[in-house]
Backbone as JSON Lines, residues from 0, in Angstrom:
{"i":0,"aa":"K","n":[-70.1,59.77,71.89],"ca":[-69.88,58.45,72.44],"c":[-68.45,58.0,72.17]}
{"i":1,"aa":"E","n":[-68.0,57.09,72.99],"ca":[-66.64,56.57,72.88],"c":[-66.69,55.07,72.59]}
{"i":2,"aa":"I","n":[-65.59,54.55,72.1],"ca":[-65.51,53.12,71.81],"c":[-65.75,52.31,73.08]}
{"i":3,"aa":"A","n":[-65.33,52.84,74.22],"ca":[-65.54,52.15,75.5],"c":[-67.02,51.98,75.83]}
{"i":4,"aa":"D","n":[-67.89,52.77,75.23],"ca":[-69.33,52.7,75.49],"c":[-70.02,51.6,74.69]}
{"i":5,"aa":"I","n":[-69.34,51.0,73.74],"ca":[-69.97,50.03,72.85],"c":[-70.5,48.82,73.61]}
{"i":6,"aa":"Q","n":[-69.71,48.28,74.53],"ca":[-70.15,47.09,75.26],"c":[-71.43,47.36,76.04]}
{"i":7,"aa":"D","n":[-71.51,48.51,76.71],"ca":[-72.72,48.85,77.46],"c":[-73.91,49.04,76.53]}
{"i":8,"aa":"F","n":[-73.67,49.69,75.39],"ca":[-74.75,49.91,74.43],"c":[-75.3,48.58,73.91]}
{"i":9,"aa":"I","n":[-74.41,47.66,73.55],"ca":[-74.83,46.36,73.04],"c":[-75.61,45.62,74.12]}
{"i":10,"aa":"A","n":[-75.14,45.66,75.35],"ca":[-75.85,44.99,76.46],"c":[-77.25,45.56,76.65]}
{"i":11,"aa":"Q","n":[-77.38,46.88,76.57],"ca":[-78.7,47.51,76.72],"c":[-79.63,47.12,75.59]}
{"i":12,"aa":"E","n":[-79.12,47.12,74.37],"ca":[-79.95,46.75,73.22],"c":[-80.35,45.28,73.29]}
{"i":13,"aa":"R","n":[-79.43,44.42,73.71],"ca":[-79.71,42.99,73.81],"c":[-80.79,42.72,74.86]}
{"i":14,"aa":"E","n":[-80.8,43.49,75.94],"ca":[-81.8,43.31,77.0],"c":[-83.21,43.57,76.49]}
{"i":15,"aa":"Q","n":[-83.35,44.39,75.49],"ca":[-84.67,44.72,74.94],"c":[-85.21,43.65,74.01]}
{"i":16,"aa":"L","n":[-84.37,42.69,73.64],"ca":[-84.78,41.64,72.71],"c":[-85.36,40.44,73.44]}
{"i":17,"aa":"S","n":[-86.19,39.69,72.74],"ca":[-86.69,38.43,73.29],"c":[-85.54,37.44,73.32]}
{"i":18,"aa":"E","n":[-85.69,36.38,74.11],"ca":[-84.63,35.36,74.21],"c":[-84.31,34.77,72.84]}
{"i":19,"aa":"A","n":[-85.34,34.55,72.04],"ca":[-85.14,33.96,70.71],"c":[-84.36,34.91,69.79]}
{"i":20,"aa":"D","n":[-84.61,36.2,69.93],"ca":[-83.96,37.18,69.06],"c":[-82.54,37.54,69.51]}
{"i":21,"aa":"K","n":[-82.22,37.29,70.75],"ca":[-80.88,37.63,71.24],"c":[-79.8,36.91,70.46]}
{"i":22,"aa":"T","n":[-80.05,35.68,70.06],"ca":[-79.05,34.92,69.3],"c":[-78.97,35.38,67.85]}
{"i":23,"aa":"K","n":[-79.98,36.12,67.4],"ca":[-80.02,36.59,66.01],"c":[-79.55,38.04,65.87]}
{"i":24,"aa":"M","n":[-79.14,38.64,66.96],"ca":[-78.76,40.06,66.94],"c":[-77.68,40.31,65.89]}
{"i":25,"aa":"L","n":[-77.9,41.34,65.09],"ca":[-76.99,41.7,64.01],"c":[-76.64,43.18,64.16]}
{"i":26,"aa":"V","n":[-75.36,43.48,64.08],"ca":[-74.89,44.86,64.15],"c":[-74.54,45.3,62.73]}
{"i":27,"aa":"V","n":[-75.07,46.44,62.33],"ca":[-74.78,46.98,61.0],"c":[-73.85,48.18,61.17]}
{"i":28,"aa":"L","n":[-72.72,48.12,60.52],"ca":[-71.75,49.23,60.55],"c":[-71.83,50.01,59.25]}
{"i":29,"aa":"K","n":[-72.13,51.29,59.37],"ca":[-72.1,52.17,58.21],"c":[-70.82,52.99,58.34]}
{"i":30,"aa":"I","n":[-69.85,52.66,57.53],"ca":[-68.52,53.23,57.66],"c":[-68.23,54.14,56.47]}
{"i":31,"aa":"D","n":[-67.84,55.35,56.76],"ca":[-67.47,56.3,55.72],"c":[-66.21,55.82,55.01]}
{"i":32,"aa":"K","n":[-66.13,56.05,53.72],"ca":[-64.98,55.58,52.93],"c":[-63.67,56.21,53.4]}
{"i":33,"aa":"D","n":[-63.74,57.33,54.08],"ca":[-62.54,58.0,54.56],"c":[-62.18,57.64,56.01]}
{"i":34,"aa":"A","n":[-62.94,56.73,56.6],"ca":[-62.67,56.34,58.0],"c":[-61.34,55.6,58.09]}
{"i":35,"aa":"R","n":[-60.63,55.85,59.17],"ca":[-59.35,55.17,59.37],"c":[-59.62,53.73,59.81]}
{"i":36,"aa":"M","n":[-58.9,52.79,59.24],"ca":[-59.1,51.38,59.55],"c":[-58.78,51.07,61.01]}
{"i":37,"aa":"G","n":[-57.92,51.84,61.63],"ca":[-57.62,51.63,63.05],"c":[-58.86,51.79,63.91]}
{"i":38,"aa":"I","n":[-59.67,52.78,63.59],"ca":[-60.91,53.01,64.34],"c":[-61.9,51.87,64.08]}
{"i":39,"aa":"V","n":[-62.01,51.47,62.83],"ca":[-62.91,50.36,62.48],"c":[-62.49,49.1,63.24]}
{"i":40,"aa":"T","n":[-61.21,48.83,63.3],"ca":[-60.7,47.66,64.02],"c":[-61.02,47.75,65.51]}
{"i":41,"aa":"E","n":[-60.86,48.92,66.09],"ca":[-61.18,49.1,67.51],"c":[-62.67,48.85,67.78]}
{"i":42,"aa":"V","n":[-63.53,49.32,66.89],"ca":[-64.97,49.1,67.03],"c":[-65.27,47.6,66.93]}
{"i":43,"aa":"K","n":[-64.67,46.94,65.95],"ca":[-64.9,45.5,65.79],"c":[-64.42,44.73,67.01]}
{"i":44,"aa":"Q","n":[-63.3,45.11,67.6],"ca":[-62.81,44.44,68.8],"c":[-63.75,44.67,69.98]}
{"i":45,"aa":"A","n":[-64.29,45.87,70.11],"ca":[-65.24,46.15,71.19],"c":[-66.52,45.34,70.99]}
{"i":46,"aa":"L","n":[-66.96,45.2,69.75],"ca":[-68.14,44.37,69.47],"c":[-67.86,42.91,69.82]}
{"i":47,"aa":"R","n":[-66.67,42.45,69.52],"ca":[-66.28,41.08,69.85],"c":[-66.31,40.87,71.37]}
{"i":48,"aa":"R","n":[-65.8,41.84,72.13],"ca":[-65.81,41.74,73.59],"c":[-67.24,41.71,74.13]}
{"i":49,"aa":"A","n":[-68.16,42.35,73.4],"ca":[-69.57,42.38,73.79],"c":[-70.33,41.17,73.25]}
{"i":50,"aa":"S","n":[-69.62,40.24,72.63],"ca":[-70.22,39.04,72.01],"c":[-71.22,39.39,70.91]}
{"i":51,"aa":"A","n":[-70.99,40.5,70.25],"ca":[-71.79,40.89,69.08],"c":[-70.97,40.46,67.86]}
{"i":52,"aa":"L","n":[-71.14,39.22,67.46],"ca":[-70.27,38.63,66.45],"c":[-70.83,38.68,65.04]}
{"i":53,"aa":"K","n":[-72.12,38.97,64.92],"ca":[-72.73,39.06,63.59],"c":[-72.69,40.52,63.15]}
{"i":54,"aa":"I","n":[-71.86,40.79,62.18],"ca":[-71.66,42.16,61.72],"c":[-71.92,42.24,60.22]}
{"i":55,"aa":"M","n":[-72.63,43.27,59.82],"ca":[-72.88,43.52,58.41],"c":[-72.37,44.93,58.1]}
{"i":56,"aa":"Y","n":[-71.8,45.09,56.95],"ca":[-71.3,46.4,56.53],"c":[-72.25,46.97,55.49]}
{"i":57,"aa":"A","n":[-72.6,48.24,55.65],"ca":[-73.55,48.87,54.73],"c":[-72.95,50.15,54.17]}
{"i":58,"aa":"D","n":[-73.39,50.49,52.99],"ca":[-73.0,51.74,52.36],"c":[-73.52,52.9,53.21]}
{"i":59,"aa":"T","n":[-72.79,53.97,53.29],"ca":[-73.21,55.11,54.11],"c":[-74.46,55.79,53.55]}
{"i":60,"aa":"N","n":[-74.84,55.49,52.31],"ca":[-76.03,56.08,51.72],"c":[-77.3,55.32,52.07]}
{"i":61,"aa":"V","n":[-77.18,54.21,52.79],"ca":[-78.33,53.39,53.15],"c":[-79.0,54.0,54.38]}
{"i":62,"aa":"D","n":[-80.31,54.24,54.29],"ca":[-81.05,54.8,55.43],"c":[-81.77,53.72,56.21]}
{"i":63,"aa":"K","n":[-82.25,52.7,55.51],"ca":[-83.04,51.66,56.16],"c":[-82.65,50.31,55.59]}
{"i":64,"aa":"I","n":[-82.49,49.36,56.49],"ca":[-82.16,48.0,56.07],"c":[-83.29,47.09,56.51]}
{"i":65,"aa":"T","n":[-83.82,46.34,55.59],"ca":[-84.89,45.4,55.92],"c":[-84.42,43.98,55.65]}
{"i":66,"aa":"F","n":[-84.9,43.06,56.46],"ca":[-84.5,41.67,56.34],"c":[-85.73,40.83,56.09]}
{"i":67,"aa":"Q","n":[-85.56,39.84,55.26],"ca":[-86.64,38.88,55.02],"c":[-86.23,37.55,55.62]}
{"i":68,"aa":"Q","n":[-87.17,36.89,56.25],"ca":[-86.86,35.58,56.84],"c":[-87.44,34.48,56.0]}
């Protein structure tokens, strides 16, 4: 996949959510410690263009993230 695909991916994922959940959509980025910050910045900008503004950063060792409401 390419960074240019992020907006389409976010749109597809958002379509699968209920109207109430669309505003709560959260993107979790698992970034390797050796990743170049330029790439991370490009991904964040693509997410911004897709209106995916809620971003959480997770350790690369995390397999599952659960949320409590």
